[in-house]
XYZ file of C-alpha atoms in Angstrom:
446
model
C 60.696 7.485 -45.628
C 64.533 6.661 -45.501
C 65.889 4.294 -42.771
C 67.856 6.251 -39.992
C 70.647 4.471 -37.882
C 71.335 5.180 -34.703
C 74.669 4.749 -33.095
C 74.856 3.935 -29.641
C 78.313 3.345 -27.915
C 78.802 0.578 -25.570
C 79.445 1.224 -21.859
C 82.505 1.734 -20.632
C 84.694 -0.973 -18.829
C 85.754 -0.567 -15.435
C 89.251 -0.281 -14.235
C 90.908 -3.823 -13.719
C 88.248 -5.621 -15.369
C 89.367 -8.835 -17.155
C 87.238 -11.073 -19.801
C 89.315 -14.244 -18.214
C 88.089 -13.831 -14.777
C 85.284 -11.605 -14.737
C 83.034 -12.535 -18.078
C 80.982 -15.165 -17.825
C 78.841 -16.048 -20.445
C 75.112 -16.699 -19.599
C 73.245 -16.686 -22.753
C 73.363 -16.319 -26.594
C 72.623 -13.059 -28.283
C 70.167 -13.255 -31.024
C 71.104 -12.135 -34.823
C 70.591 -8.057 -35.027
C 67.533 -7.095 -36.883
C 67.037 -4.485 -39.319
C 63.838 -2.412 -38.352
C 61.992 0.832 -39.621
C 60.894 3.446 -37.262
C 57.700 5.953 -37.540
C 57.657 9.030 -36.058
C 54.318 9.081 -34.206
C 52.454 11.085 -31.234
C 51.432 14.681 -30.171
C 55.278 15.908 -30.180
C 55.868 14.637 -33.451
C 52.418 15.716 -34.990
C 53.236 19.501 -33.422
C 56.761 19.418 -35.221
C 55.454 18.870 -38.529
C 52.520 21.310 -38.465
C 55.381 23.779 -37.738
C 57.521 22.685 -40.136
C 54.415 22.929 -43.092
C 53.222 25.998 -41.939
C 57.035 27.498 -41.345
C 55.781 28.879 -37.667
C 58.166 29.221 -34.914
C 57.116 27.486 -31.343
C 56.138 30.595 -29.956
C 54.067 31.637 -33.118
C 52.519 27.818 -33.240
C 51.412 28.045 -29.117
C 49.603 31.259 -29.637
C 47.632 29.974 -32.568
C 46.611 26.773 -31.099
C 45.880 28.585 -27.597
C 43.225 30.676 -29.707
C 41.900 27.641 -31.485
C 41.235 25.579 -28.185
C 39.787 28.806 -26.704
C 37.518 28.831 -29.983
C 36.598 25.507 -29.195
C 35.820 25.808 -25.963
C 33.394 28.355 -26.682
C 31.499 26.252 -29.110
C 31.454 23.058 -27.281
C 28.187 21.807 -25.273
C 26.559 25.060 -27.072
C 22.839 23.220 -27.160
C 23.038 22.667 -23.038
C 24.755 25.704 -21.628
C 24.693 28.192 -24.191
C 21.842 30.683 -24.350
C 21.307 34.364 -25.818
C 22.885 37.243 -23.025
C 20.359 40.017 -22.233
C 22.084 43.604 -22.175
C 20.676 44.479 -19.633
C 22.406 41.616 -17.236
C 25.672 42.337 -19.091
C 25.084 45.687 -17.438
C 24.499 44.860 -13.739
C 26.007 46.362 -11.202
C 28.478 43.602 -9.517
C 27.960 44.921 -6.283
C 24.071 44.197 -6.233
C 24.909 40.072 -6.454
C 22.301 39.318 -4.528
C 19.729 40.302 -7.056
C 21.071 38.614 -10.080
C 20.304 35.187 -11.676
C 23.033 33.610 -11.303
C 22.050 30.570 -13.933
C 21.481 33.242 -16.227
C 24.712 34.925 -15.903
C 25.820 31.574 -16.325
C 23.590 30.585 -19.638
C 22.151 28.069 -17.018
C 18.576 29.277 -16.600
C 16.896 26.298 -18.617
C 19.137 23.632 -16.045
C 18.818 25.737 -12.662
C 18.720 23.644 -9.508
C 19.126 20.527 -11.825
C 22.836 21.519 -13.102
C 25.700 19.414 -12.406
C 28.864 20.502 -11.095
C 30.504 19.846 -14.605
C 27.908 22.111 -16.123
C 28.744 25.240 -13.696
C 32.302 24.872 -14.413
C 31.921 24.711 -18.301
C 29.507 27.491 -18.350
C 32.276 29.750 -16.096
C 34.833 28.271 -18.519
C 32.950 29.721 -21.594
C 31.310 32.817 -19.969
C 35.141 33.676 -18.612
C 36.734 33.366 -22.275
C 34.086 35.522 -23.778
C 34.070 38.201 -21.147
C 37.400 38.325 -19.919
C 39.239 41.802 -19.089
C 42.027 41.191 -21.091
C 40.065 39.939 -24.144
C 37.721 42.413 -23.700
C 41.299 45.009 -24.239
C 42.343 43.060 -26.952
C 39.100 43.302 -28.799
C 38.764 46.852 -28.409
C 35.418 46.594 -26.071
C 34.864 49.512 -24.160
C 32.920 47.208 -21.405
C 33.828 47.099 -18.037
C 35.012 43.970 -15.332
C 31.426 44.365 -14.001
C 29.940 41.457 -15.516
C 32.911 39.420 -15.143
C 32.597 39.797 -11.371
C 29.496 39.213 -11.879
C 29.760 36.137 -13.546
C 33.092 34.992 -10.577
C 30.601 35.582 -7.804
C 27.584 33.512 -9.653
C 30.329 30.839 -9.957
C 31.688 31.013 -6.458
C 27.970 30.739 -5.211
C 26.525 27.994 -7.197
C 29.949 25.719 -6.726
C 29.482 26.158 -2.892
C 27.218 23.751 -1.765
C 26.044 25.633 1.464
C 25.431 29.003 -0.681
C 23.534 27.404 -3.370
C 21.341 25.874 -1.407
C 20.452 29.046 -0.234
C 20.239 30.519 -3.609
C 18.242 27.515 -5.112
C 15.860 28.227 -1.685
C 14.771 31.713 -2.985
C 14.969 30.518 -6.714
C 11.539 32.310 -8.139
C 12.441 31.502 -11.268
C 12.993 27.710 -10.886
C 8.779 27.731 -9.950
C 5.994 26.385 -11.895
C 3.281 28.507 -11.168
C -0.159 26.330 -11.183
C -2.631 26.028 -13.606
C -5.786 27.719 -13.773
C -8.939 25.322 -14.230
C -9.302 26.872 -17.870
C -5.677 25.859 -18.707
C -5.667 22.348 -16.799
C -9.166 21.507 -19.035
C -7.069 23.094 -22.244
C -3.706 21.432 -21.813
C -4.895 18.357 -19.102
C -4.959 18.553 -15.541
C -2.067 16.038 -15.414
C 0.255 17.785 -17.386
C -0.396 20.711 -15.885
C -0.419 20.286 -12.513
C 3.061 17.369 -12.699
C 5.675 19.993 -13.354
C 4.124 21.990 -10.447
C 5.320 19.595 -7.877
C 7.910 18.143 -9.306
C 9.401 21.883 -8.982
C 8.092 21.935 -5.049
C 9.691 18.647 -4.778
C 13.473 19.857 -4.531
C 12.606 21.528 -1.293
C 11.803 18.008 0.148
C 14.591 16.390 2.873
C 12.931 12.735 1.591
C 13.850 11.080 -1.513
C 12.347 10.385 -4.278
C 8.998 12.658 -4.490
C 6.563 10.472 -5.106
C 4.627 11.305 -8.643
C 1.618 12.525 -9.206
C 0.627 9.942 -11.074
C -2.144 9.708 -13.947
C -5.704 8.396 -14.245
C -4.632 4.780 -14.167
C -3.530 5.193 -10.208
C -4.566 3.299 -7.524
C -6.062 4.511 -4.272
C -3.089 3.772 -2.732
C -0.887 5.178 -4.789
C -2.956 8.720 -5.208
C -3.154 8.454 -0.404
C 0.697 7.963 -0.663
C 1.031 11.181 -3.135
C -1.453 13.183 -1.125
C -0.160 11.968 2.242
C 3.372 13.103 1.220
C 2.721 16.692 0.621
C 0.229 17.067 3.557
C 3.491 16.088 5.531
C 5.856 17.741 3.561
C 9.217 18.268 5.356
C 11.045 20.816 3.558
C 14.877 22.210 3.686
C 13.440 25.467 2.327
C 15.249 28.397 3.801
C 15.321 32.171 3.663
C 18.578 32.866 4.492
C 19.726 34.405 1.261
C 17.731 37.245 1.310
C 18.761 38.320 5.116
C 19.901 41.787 5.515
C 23.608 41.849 5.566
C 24.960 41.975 9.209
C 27.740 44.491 9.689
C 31.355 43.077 9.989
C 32.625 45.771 12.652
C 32.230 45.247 16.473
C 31.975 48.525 16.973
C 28.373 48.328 16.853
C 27.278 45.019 18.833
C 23.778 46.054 19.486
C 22.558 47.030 16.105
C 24.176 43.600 15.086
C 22.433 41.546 17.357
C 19.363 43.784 16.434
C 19.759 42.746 12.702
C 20.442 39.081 13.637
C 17.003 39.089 15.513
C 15.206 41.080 12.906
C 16.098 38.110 10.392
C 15.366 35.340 12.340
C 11.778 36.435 12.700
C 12.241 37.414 8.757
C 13.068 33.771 8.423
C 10.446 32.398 10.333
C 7.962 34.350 8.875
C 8.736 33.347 5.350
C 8.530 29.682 6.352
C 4.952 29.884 7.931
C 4.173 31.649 4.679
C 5.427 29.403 2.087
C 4.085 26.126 4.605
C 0.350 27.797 3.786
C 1.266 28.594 0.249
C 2.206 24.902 -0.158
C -0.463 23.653 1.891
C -3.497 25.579 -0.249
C -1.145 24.402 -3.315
C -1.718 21.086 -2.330
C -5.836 21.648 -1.256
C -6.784 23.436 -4.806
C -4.827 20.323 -6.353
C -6.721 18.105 -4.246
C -9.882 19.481 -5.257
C -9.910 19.373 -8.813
C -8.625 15.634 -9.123
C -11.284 13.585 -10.379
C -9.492 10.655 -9.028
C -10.791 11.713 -5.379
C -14.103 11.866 -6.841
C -13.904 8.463 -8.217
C -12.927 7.095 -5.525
C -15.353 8.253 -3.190
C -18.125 7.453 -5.937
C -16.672 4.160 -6.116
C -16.480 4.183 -2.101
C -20.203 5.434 -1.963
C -21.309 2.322 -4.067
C -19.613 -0.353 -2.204
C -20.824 1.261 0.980
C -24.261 0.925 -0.647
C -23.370 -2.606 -1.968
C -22.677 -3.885 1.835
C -25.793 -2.163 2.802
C -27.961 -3.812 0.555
C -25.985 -6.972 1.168
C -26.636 -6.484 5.048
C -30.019 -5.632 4.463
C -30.744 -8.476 2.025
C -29.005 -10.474 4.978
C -31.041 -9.035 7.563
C -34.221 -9.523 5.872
C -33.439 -13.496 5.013
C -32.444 -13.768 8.089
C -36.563 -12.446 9.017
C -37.920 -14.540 6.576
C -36.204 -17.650 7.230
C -37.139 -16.718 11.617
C -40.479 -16.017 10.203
C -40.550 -19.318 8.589
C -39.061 -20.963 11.106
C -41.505 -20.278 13.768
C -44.625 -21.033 10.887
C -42.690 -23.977 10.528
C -42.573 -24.481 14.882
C -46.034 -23.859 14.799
C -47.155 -26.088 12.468
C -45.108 -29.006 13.498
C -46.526 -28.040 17.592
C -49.628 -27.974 16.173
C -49.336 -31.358 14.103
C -48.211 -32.868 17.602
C -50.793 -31.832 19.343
C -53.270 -33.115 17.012
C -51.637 -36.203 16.745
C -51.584 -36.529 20.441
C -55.367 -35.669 20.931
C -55.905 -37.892 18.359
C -54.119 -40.433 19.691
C -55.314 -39.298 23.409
C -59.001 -40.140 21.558
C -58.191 -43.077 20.130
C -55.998 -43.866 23.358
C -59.554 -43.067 25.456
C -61.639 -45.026 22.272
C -59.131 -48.013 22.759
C -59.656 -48.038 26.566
C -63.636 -47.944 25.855
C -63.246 -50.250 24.122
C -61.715 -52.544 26.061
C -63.523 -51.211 29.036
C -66.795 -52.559 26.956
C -64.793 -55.864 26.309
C -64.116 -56.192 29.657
C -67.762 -55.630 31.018
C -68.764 -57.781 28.326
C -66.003 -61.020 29.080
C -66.813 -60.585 32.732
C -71.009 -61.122 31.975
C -69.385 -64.020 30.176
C -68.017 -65.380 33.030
C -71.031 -64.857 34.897
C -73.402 -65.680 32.633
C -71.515 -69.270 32.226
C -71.539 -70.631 35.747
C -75.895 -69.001 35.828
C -76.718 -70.965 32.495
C -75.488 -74.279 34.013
C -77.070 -73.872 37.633
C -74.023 -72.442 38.729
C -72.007 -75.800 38.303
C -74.735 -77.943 40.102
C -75.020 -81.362 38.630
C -77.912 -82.236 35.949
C -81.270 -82.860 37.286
C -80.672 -81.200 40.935
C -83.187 -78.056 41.812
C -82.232 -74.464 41.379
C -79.091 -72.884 43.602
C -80.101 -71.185 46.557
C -78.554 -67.642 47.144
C -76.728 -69.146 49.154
C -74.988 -70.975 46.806
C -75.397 -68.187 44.087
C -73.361 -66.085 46.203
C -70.391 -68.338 46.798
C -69.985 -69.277 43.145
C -70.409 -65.513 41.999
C -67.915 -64.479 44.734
C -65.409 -66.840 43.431
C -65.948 -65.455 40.106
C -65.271 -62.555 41.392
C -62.051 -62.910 42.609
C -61.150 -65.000 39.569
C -61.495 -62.035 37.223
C -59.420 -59.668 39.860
C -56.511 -62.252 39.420
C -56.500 -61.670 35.351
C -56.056 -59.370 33.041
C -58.095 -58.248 29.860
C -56.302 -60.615 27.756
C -56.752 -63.334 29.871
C -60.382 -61.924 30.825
C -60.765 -62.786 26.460
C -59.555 -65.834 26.531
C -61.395 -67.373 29.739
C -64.753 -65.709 28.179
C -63.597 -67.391 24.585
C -63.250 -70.717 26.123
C -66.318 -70.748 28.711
C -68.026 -69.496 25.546
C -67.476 -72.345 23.357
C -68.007 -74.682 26.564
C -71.607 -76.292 26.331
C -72.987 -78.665 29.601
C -72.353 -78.181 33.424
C -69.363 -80.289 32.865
C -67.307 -78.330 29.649
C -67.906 -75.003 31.914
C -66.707 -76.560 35.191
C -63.783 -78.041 33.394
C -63.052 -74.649 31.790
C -63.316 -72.856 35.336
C -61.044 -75.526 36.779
C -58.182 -75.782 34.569
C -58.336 -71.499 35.035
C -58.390 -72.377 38.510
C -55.641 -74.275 38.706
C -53.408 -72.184 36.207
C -53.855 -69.418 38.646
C -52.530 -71.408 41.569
C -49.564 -72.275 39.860
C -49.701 -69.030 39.218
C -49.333 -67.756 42.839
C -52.198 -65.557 42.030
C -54.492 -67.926 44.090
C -54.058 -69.897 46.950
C -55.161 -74.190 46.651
C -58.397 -74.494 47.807
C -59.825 -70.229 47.560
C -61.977 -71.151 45.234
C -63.637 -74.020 46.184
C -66.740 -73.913 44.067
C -65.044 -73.662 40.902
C -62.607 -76.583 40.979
């Protein structure tokens, strides 16, 4: 491509201006640069497809106004685009309340779940197609009826109010449930998902929860079931209320159709609260997850019965053996203590016998030796058998059994009048010293 130079005239001085006392110089210029330019962009591109194809401006607009409306029509044609039934392209405009109006959009695969975006494309494309004017052009013979038809599905579906309404008498957006024979066929889970995932865009709380597959928890499967036994729903019947008249000449039968919708309204709601709620109880009774549970339930009911039981009756056997083991032990003791208590009484005998036997000792010691008379005199008189037994007597009251042994020990080892009187004397004594006698109360023994 040649080089093109442009000419561009300086600026124009103004009146009085003088390079002595009005220039000053601030800066250098840098050397001028030769440069080539490219024609680029959407201006230049549109001159030279007119220039190769040799079309004027108005012949090149028309052509690329029919190739954008051609593309239009083809774009997004997998998402919006879907066969047209003659008979919709036949309605009646005026009956809008009975028409689909995703279908008359090519939106009945999206429904309730299609964006804003998606409504306008699809009236974009459904517009070009079916048009008036390009319906004229063509040589159609079809009337504006579907067109309105496809302006007042538009004008409902972008209005958020009105296609709620729409959306809340949306038949075809349902998933009818399963029969058992289908749920065993195709799985109960598969089946029966879609079906409340469909009721769930009726619910004011978001998200839904899921319903989940075998590998749920308890808790998750209370939380699903919970949910839809308390479903709160922005389901309303609006859309199909007969249309109130816009005249006041008639205020009655107004306020007479009003009325009869309301109660229409209400109706409806009660209806599709039951419909929901025996959705939700044939659901509930063909999950096997509620049966595992409750088998599952069942066992570890019976588990902490056994447990308690097995508790209960360890806790028997171990009172049981306890009170053997009370029994025996009371029963040791007691022998023990009447054994002891015999030996106790045996001992005592014993030492009863000792005593009796220590204390004939004693009085068979003073009799053998003439009851402490010297050698050679006559036989004591009572008299003096009396006094010497008396003070023998009292002797053996002052002692006890040990000491009883040990007098009788040494008196028995004692042989002559003297060794026994000696014996008796030293006891005697101790026993004064003692304080257990007092000097001279025993006079025949010392």
């Amino acid at each position: 491509m040649a080089a093109v130079q442009v000419q561009l005239p300086l600026p124009v001085l103004p009146e009085g201006w003088s390079a002595e006392k009005d220039f000053n110089a601030i800066g250098t210029l840098s050397p001028a640069t030769q440069r080539n330019i490219e024609p680029v962009g959407p201006h230049f591109l549109a001159h030279a497809r007119r220039k190769r194809h040799r079309r004027t401006f108005s012949e090149d607009d028309r052509i690329q106004a029919q190739e954008n409306v051609k593309k239009v029509e083809d774009d997004d044609a997998g998402e919006i685009s879907e066969p047209e039934d003659q008979m919709m392209l036949q309605r009646d405009a005026k009956d809008w309340k009975g028409q689909d109006h995703y279908a008359v959009l090519g939106l009945s695969r999206h429904r309730y779940r299609a964006t804003e975006s998606q409504i306008k494309t699809a009236h974009r494309k459904k517009v070009l197609r079916h048009h008036p004017d390009k319906r004229a052009a063509t040589g159609s013979s079809e009337d504006d009826s579907f067109f309105k038809c496809i302006q007042k599905a538009t004008e409902v579906l972008l209005d958020p109010i009105k296609r709620r309404q729409f959306d809340s008498v949306d038949e075809n957006a349902d998933v009818e449930p399963p029969s058992k024979k289908e749920a065993q066929k195709k799985g109960w889970f598969k089946c029966w998902g879609p079906v409340f995932e469909s009721e769930g865009r009726f619910s004011k709380d978001q998200p839904v929860p899921k319903l989940g597959g075998n590998e749920s928890t308890k808790e998750d499967v209370e939380r699903f079931y919970n949910f839809w036994y308390n479903f709160d729903s922005w389901r309303s019947f609006e859309y199909q209320d007969e249309d109130v008249p816009d005249d006041n000449e008639n205020r009655d039968q107004k306020r007479h159709i009003e009325k009869k919708n309301n109660n229409a309204r209400r109706k409806k709601k009660t209806e599709d609260t039951a419909r929901l709620r025996s959705l939700v109880d044939e659901c509930l009774a063909g999950d096997e997850r509620i049966k595992k549970f409750k088998q599952q339930e069942r066992a570890g009911k019976n588990k902490k019965r056994e447990e308690k039981e097995e508790a209960e009756r360890k806790q028997k056997e171990d009172k049981i053996k306890a009170q053997a083991e009370a029994e025996r032990l009371k029963k040791e003791a007691e022998e023990a203590a009447k054994a002891e208590k015999a030996e106790g009484k045996k001992a005592k005998e014993a030492a009863k016998n000792a005593a009796k036997k220590n204390k004939r000792v004693l009085k068979s010691s003073v009799k053998d030796v003439n009851y402490l008379l010297p050698e050679g005199e006559a036989a004591a008189g009572p008299k003096r058998v009396d006094e010497v037994l008396n003070d023998v007597d009292l002797v053996m009251t002052k002692i006890d059994n040990e000491e009883l042994a040990s007098l009788a020990g040494k008196l028995g080892g004692a042989k002559g009048v003297n060794a026994v009187s000696s014996v008796w004397a030293e006891e005697a004594k101790r026993l004064v010293v003692a304080g257990k006698l007092k000097d001279g109360e025993v006079r025949t023994l010392v």
